[in-house]
Structures are given as C-alpha cells and as structure tokens.
Short mmCIF file of C-alpha atoms in Angstrom, two decimals:
data_model
loop_
_atom_site.label_atom_id
_atom_site.label_comp_id
_atom_site.label_asym_id
_atom_site.label_seq_id
_atom_site.Cartn_x
_atom_site.Cartn_y
_atom_site.Cartn_z
CA MET R 25 0.15 -0.07 -0.04
CA VAL R 26 1.26 3.52 -0.90
CA ARG R 27 -0.38 6.72 0.33
CA LEU R 28 -0.96 9.32 -2.31
CA LEU R 29 -1.44 12.67 -0.89
CA TYR R 30 -3.44 15.36 -3.15
CA PHE R 31 -2.21 19.34 -2.07
CA GLY R 32 -3.81 22.68 -3.11
CA LYS R 33 -6.41 22.45 -6.10
CA LEU R 34 -5.41 18.77 -6.92
CA ALA R 35 -7.20 17.65 -3.51
CA ASP R 36 -10.39 19.52 -5.46
CA VAL R 37 -9.91 17.51 -8.57
CA SER R 38 -8.96 14.61 -6.96
CA GLY R 39 -12.18 14.93 -4.37
CA GLN R 40 -9.78 13.94 -1.43
CA ALA R 41 -6.73 15.04 0.42
CA GLU R 42 -5.04 11.92 1.06
CA GLU R 43 -6.33 8.07 0.29
CA SER R 44 -4.31 4.98 0.48
CA LEU R 45 -4.00 2.25 -2.13
CA LYS R 46 -2.11 -0.42 -3.81
CA LEU R 47 -0.52 1.16 -7.00
CA PRO R 48 -1.86 -0.78 -10.53
CA ALA R 49 0.76 -2.42 -12.41
CA ASP R 50 1.08 0.34 -15.21
CA ALA R 51 1.50 3.11 -12.85
CA MET R 52 4.46 1.72 -11.30
CA ASP R 53 6.27 4.85 -12.33
CA SER R 54 6.05 9.08 -11.39
CA ALA R 55 5.03 9.59 -15.04
CA SER R 56 2.60 6.40 -15.56
CA LEU R 57 1.11 7.57 -11.97
CA ARG R 58 0.55 11.13 -13.47
CA GLN R 59 -1.21 9.41 -16.50
CA TRP R 60 -3.52 6.95 -14.29
CA LEU R 61 -4.73 9.15 -12.03
CA ASP R 62 -5.15 12.07 -14.54
CA THR R 63 -7.61 8.99 -16.28
CA ARG R 64 -9.15 8.26 -12.70
CA PHE R 65 -10.30 11.28 -11.81
CA GLY R 66 -11.31 12.71 -15.21
CA ALA R 67 -8.93 15.64 -14.75
CA ARG R 68 -8.55 16.78 -17.93
CA GLY R 69 -4.76 17.17 -18.14
CA ASP R 70 -4.27 19.17 -14.25
CA MET R 71 -2.20 15.85 -13.05
CA LEU R 72 0.02 16.10 -16.00
CA GLU R 73 0.88 19.82 -15.65
CA PRO R 74 4.60 20.03 -15.75
CA THR R 75 4.53 22.50 -13.29
CA VAL R 76 2.82 19.86 -10.62
CA ARG R 77 5.42 18.37 -8.79
CA ILE R 78 5.72 15.03 -7.33
CA ALA R 79 7.67 13.93 -3.98
CA VAL R 80 8.45 10.45 -3.11
CA ASP R 81 9.03 10.30 0.56
CA GLY R 82 9.89 13.42 1.14
CA GLU R 83 12.26 14.00 -1.66
CA ILE R 84 10.94 15.82 -5.29
CA VAL R 85 11.77 13.39 -7.90
CA ILE R 86 12.34 13.90 -11.41
CA ASP R 87 10.06 11.83 -13.84
CA PRO R 88 9.42 9.12 -15.01
CA TYR R 89 10.75 7.79 -11.55
CA ASP R 90 10.25 4.51 -9.91
CA LEU R 91 7.45 4.19 -7.28
CA SER R 92 7.52 0.50 -6.48
CA GLY R 93 9.69 1.24 -3.09
CA ALA R 94 7.67 4.15 -2.42
CA ARG R 95 5.52 5.18 0.83
CA GLU R 96 4.12 8.15 0.35
CA ILE R 97 3.70 10.01 -2.66
CA ALA R 98 2.59 13.82 -2.99
CA LEU R 99 1.30 15.66 -6.12
CA MET R 100 2.48 19.25 -5.60
CA PRO R 101 0.85 22.22 -7.52
CA PRO R 102 2.55 25.37 -7.76
CA VAL R 103 3.80 26.80 -3.99
CA GLY R 104 3.90 29.66 -2.44
CA GLY R 105 3.30 31.43 0.96
CA GLY R 106 3.98 34.60 3.03
CA MET E 22 14.15 30.38 14.67
CA ILE E 23 11.81 28.47 12.30
CA LYS E 24 7.67 27.42 13.44
CA VAL E 25 5.30 26.42 10.75
CA SER E 26 2.16 26.40 13.06
CA GLU E 27 -1.28 27.46 13.43
CA SER E 28 -0.90 29.52 16.41
CA VAL E 29 -1.53 33.27 16.61
CA ILE E 30 1.60 35.10 15.43
CA ASP E 31 1.78 38.31 17.69
CA ALA E 32 4.77 40.23 15.47
CA ALA E 33 5.30 42.72 18.39
CA GLN E 34 5.77 40.04 20.53
CA GLU E 35 8.07 38.00 17.98
CA LEU E 36 10.11 41.07 17.46
CA ALA E 37 10.67 42.02 21.31
CA THR E 38 11.40 38.06 21.66
CA PHE E 39 14.10 38.35 18.93
CA GLU E 40 15.35 41.62 20.03
CA THR E 41 15.78 40.18 22.92
CA THR E 42 17.70 36.56 22.49
CA THR E 43 20.37 38.52 19.82
CA PRO E 44 22.95 40.19 21.57
CA GLY E 45 25.87 42.55 19.97
CA ALA E 46 23.32 43.11 17.03
CA GLY E 47 23.69 46.67 15.71
CA ALA E 48 20.90 46.26 13.40
CA ILE E 49 17.58 43.94 13.24
CA VAL E 50 14.93 43.97 10.73
CA SER E 51 11.78 42.43 10.87
CA PHE E 52 8.62 41.69 8.11
CA SER E 53 5.13 41.06 8.95
CA GLY E 54 2.61 39.81 5.85
CA LEU E 55 -0.72 40.18 7.05
CA VAL E 56 -3.70 38.78 5.32
CA ARG E 57 -4.94 41.50 2.69
CA ASP E 58 -9.42 42.01 2.96
CA THR E 59 -9.47 42.48 -0.77
CA SER E 60 -8.38 40.46 -3.43
CA SER E 61 -9.12 41.02 -7.20
CA LYS E 62 -12.17 38.09 -6.55
CA GLY E 63 -13.70 40.02 -4.03
CA THR E 64 -14.25 40.40 -0.20
CA VAL E 65 -11.76 38.31 1.45
CA LYS E 66 -13.20 35.97 4.70
CA SER E 67 -10.12 34.07 5.30
CA LEU E 68 -6.67 32.17 3.70
CA HIS E 69 -6.28 28.68 4.00
CA LEU E 70 -2.43 27.64 4.21
CA GLN E 71 -1.57 24.04 3.49
CA ALA E 72 2.46 22.79 4.59
CA TYR E 73 3.78 19.82 3.85
CA GLU E 74 5.86 18.65 6.91
CA PRO E 75 8.50 18.02 7.31
CA MET E 76 9.39 19.15 3.46
CA THR E 77 8.35 22.82 4.23
CA SER E 78 10.34 23.29 7.43
CA ALA E 79 13.29 21.62 6.16
CA GLY E 80 13.00 23.99 2.88
CA ILE E 81 12.88 26.88 4.80
CA LYS E 82 15.55 25.94 6.96
CA ALA E 83 18.25 25.79 4.16
CA ALA E 84 17.19 28.96 2.71
CA ALA E 85 17.74 30.60 6.15
CA GLU E 86 21.59 28.75 5.45
CA GLN E 87 21.90 29.95 2.21
CA ALA E 88 20.81 33.56 3.73
CA LYS E 89 23.87 32.99 6.60
CA THR E 90 26.33 32.09 3.55
CA ARG E 91 25.22 35.27 1.69
CA TRP E 92 25.46 37.70 4.75
CA PRO E 93 27.39 37.83 7.52
CA LEU E 94 23.96 37.53 9.91
CA LEU E 95 23.39 36.92 13.76
CA SER E 96 20.59 35.27 14.04
CA LEU E 97 17.38 34.67 12.41
CA CYS E 98 13.43 34.12 13.11
CA VAL E 99 10.90 32.65 10.43
CA ARG E 100 7.26 32.34 11.78
CA HIS E 101 4.78 30.89 9.47
CA ARG E 102 1.18 30.21 9.83
CA ILE E 103 -0.71 27.46 8.48
CA GLY E 104 -4.69 26.77 8.85
CA ASP E 105 -7.28 29.40 8.47
CA ILE E 106 -6.50 32.69 9.01
CA ALA E 107 -8.18 35.34 9.09
CA PRO E 108 -8.24 39.30 7.34
CA GLY E 109 -5.76 41.37 9.36
CA GLU E 110 -3.99 38.54 11.22
CA THR E 111 -0.58 38.15 10.57
CA ILE E 112 0.59 35.23 8.26
CA VAL E 113 4.06 35.56 8.22
CA PHE E 114 7.12 37.24 10.11
CA VAL E 115 10.45 37.21 9.22
CA ALA E 116 13.39 38.85 11.59
CA ALA E 117 17.22 39.36 10.53
CA ALA E 118 20.08 40.66 12.98
CA SER E 119 23.38 41.33 12.10
CA ALA E 120 26.00 43.96 12.69
CA HIS E 121 25.18 46.30 10.63
CA ARG E 122 21.92 47.20 8.40
CA ARG E 123 22.46 46.21 5.04
CA ALA E 124 23.00 42.47 5.56
CA ALA E 125 19.94 42.26 7.95
CA PHE E 126 17.63 44.24 5.12
CA GLU E 127 18.88 41.80 2.13
CA ALA E 128 18.51 38.69 4.36
CA VAL E 129 14.61 39.45 5.16
CA ASP E 130 13.43 40.52 1.54
CA PHE E 131 15.41 36.87 0.51
CA LEU E 132 13.74 34.89 3.01
CA MET E 133 10.51 36.60 1.79
CA ASP E 134 10.68 36.06 -1.71
CA TYR E 135 12.12 32.40 -1.13
CA LEU E 136 8.48 31.81 1.22
CA LYS E 137 6.48 33.90 -1.09
CA THR E 138 7.41 31.15 -4.40
CA ASP E 139 9.77 28.70 -3.26
CA ALA E 140 8.22 27.42 0.31
CA ILE E 141 6.41 24.56 0.21
CA PHE E 142 2.87 26.25 0.92
CA TRP E 143 -0.04 25.99 -1.13
CA LYS E 144 -3.18 29.04 -0.34
CA LYS E 145 -6.62 29.31 -1.03
CA GLU E 146 -8.82 32.26 -0.54
CA VAL E 147 -11.38 32.33 0.68
CA THR E 148 -13.63 35.16 -1.03
CA ASP E 149 -17.75 36.13 -0.90
CA GLN E 150 -17.70 35.23 -4.16
CA GLY E 151 -16.11 31.85 -3.51
CA GLU E 152 -12.79 29.79 -2.63
CA ILE E 153 -9.87 30.22 -5.12
CA TRP E 154 -6.83 28.46 -4.61
CA ILE E 155 -3.93 31.32 -5.06
CA GLU E 156 0.08 30.60 -6.82
CA PRO E 157 2.58 33.29 -6.83
CA ARG E 158 1.73 36.26 -9.01
CA ALA E 159 4.59 37.34 -12.05
CA GLU E 160 5.98 39.63 -9.80
CA ASP E 161 6.99 37.45 -6.89
CA TYR E 162 9.00 35.33 -9.33
CA ALA E 163 10.59 38.32 -10.55
CA ASP E 164 11.22 39.28 -7.32
CA SER E 165 12.78 35.78 -5.95
CA ALA E 166 14.70 35.34 -9.66
CA ARG E 167 17.07 38.91 -8.39
CA TRP E 168 18.53 36.15 -6.23
CA GLY E 169 20.14 34.47 -8.80
CA SER E 170 19.57 30.93 -9.42
CA LYS E 171 20.85 29.41 -6.68
CA LYS E 172 18.50 30.32 -4.01
#
C-alpha cells in the first residue's frame, strides 16, 4: 500500500486530500502514475502539468521515477506562501 | 528559529523576543505579512494555508542557511502560519539581526522572496465570491529571480 497526498487544487480535482491504495502495474513510475490518476479522476490534464511536482517519501523526483519502493507520494501544484 | 504552525503570530511579541535573544546586534530588520481583506475576486473572508511537513520546514531551514552564507547574520527568525487565517492577522514574520543594517535588510527580503515562490505552502482564498487557490504572481517570481539561480 502507498499513501497518496493531493495538495492545493489537486485535492479538489481528486475529491480528497489523501488516500491509501496499491498502485496498479501500469502506474509504477511517476509519469505513468500521473496518466493513471488523470484518467481516473477525469482531471483533463491537471495531473500532467509540468508545474505539478511529485515528491516521493519527502524528496522531489524527476519523471519517470520508479515508485516500487514508495511509501508516500505527494502531488504538489505550484507552491507559495507569505 | 523556524516555526510553521497554526498558532497566532504576535509580531510585536516576536520582535521583542528576537531583540532580547540577539545580543551584540547593531541592526535588526523585521517583516510582517498580513492577510488583506480584499482581492481581485472580492472580499476576503479568510485565507487557508497548507504545508507538507517535514518538507516545508526543511526547505525554509535550507533557505535560512543560504541567507547565512550570503550575508553576515547574527540570527534569523521565520514564523509562518498554516490553517485558517482571518484578514488583518499576521501570516508570516521574518526577522534578521546583523552588525550593520544592509545585511539584515537584504536577508529578510531574500527570505520573503523564498517564502512567496519556493516555500512549500498552498494558499486558498475564501471570498464572498467563492474559493480560489492562489499561485505566486509573475512579480513574485521576478522578485525571487533577483537573487540568482542558487537560492
């Protein structure tokens, strides 16, 4: 099982802030995970945006990143505080 | 001192504490960022801030370390709120202490640019017209780029 976290507007897109699931065989790297999630949520490209970064266990990764050992995957739209 | 939390920030109190814990400083600069009550989308009822710990605090700490290598600083303080914040409340407080003023001014400016564009926060404006996720403005990115790529 892997924990998926949806931050910012992606929580609205996915309808949830987080979920735990077993990644399907065709979504075992970060690029194919984006595709799978985008289709699953009918997100029309929101998950595919280059500005949306993926962090695996607290580290930003570059697509395609192998997710076979991942415990927590965060989908992070553009950030900014202050 | 770096702290990301839901607790209210009392900027005057933070500054007073910072002053007493930084002996030998010749200059202290502080910045307070407040939630505005209006936006292009209407009247702001509240701002909702999300962080992703421990990445958020680790990123701020790395930016603070960068500031310390760029300027001769004696001390730094960064406080940032998360959760629901009302108009008029302080969302961020940054202070820097140095021997002379220029280093403190620039370090606070640098850290605020980091916080606006690179720090791991997501910000939602709740207005009388609805809710909208806010991303940094072009001006924020331009401000941040002033410091060079190594930030």
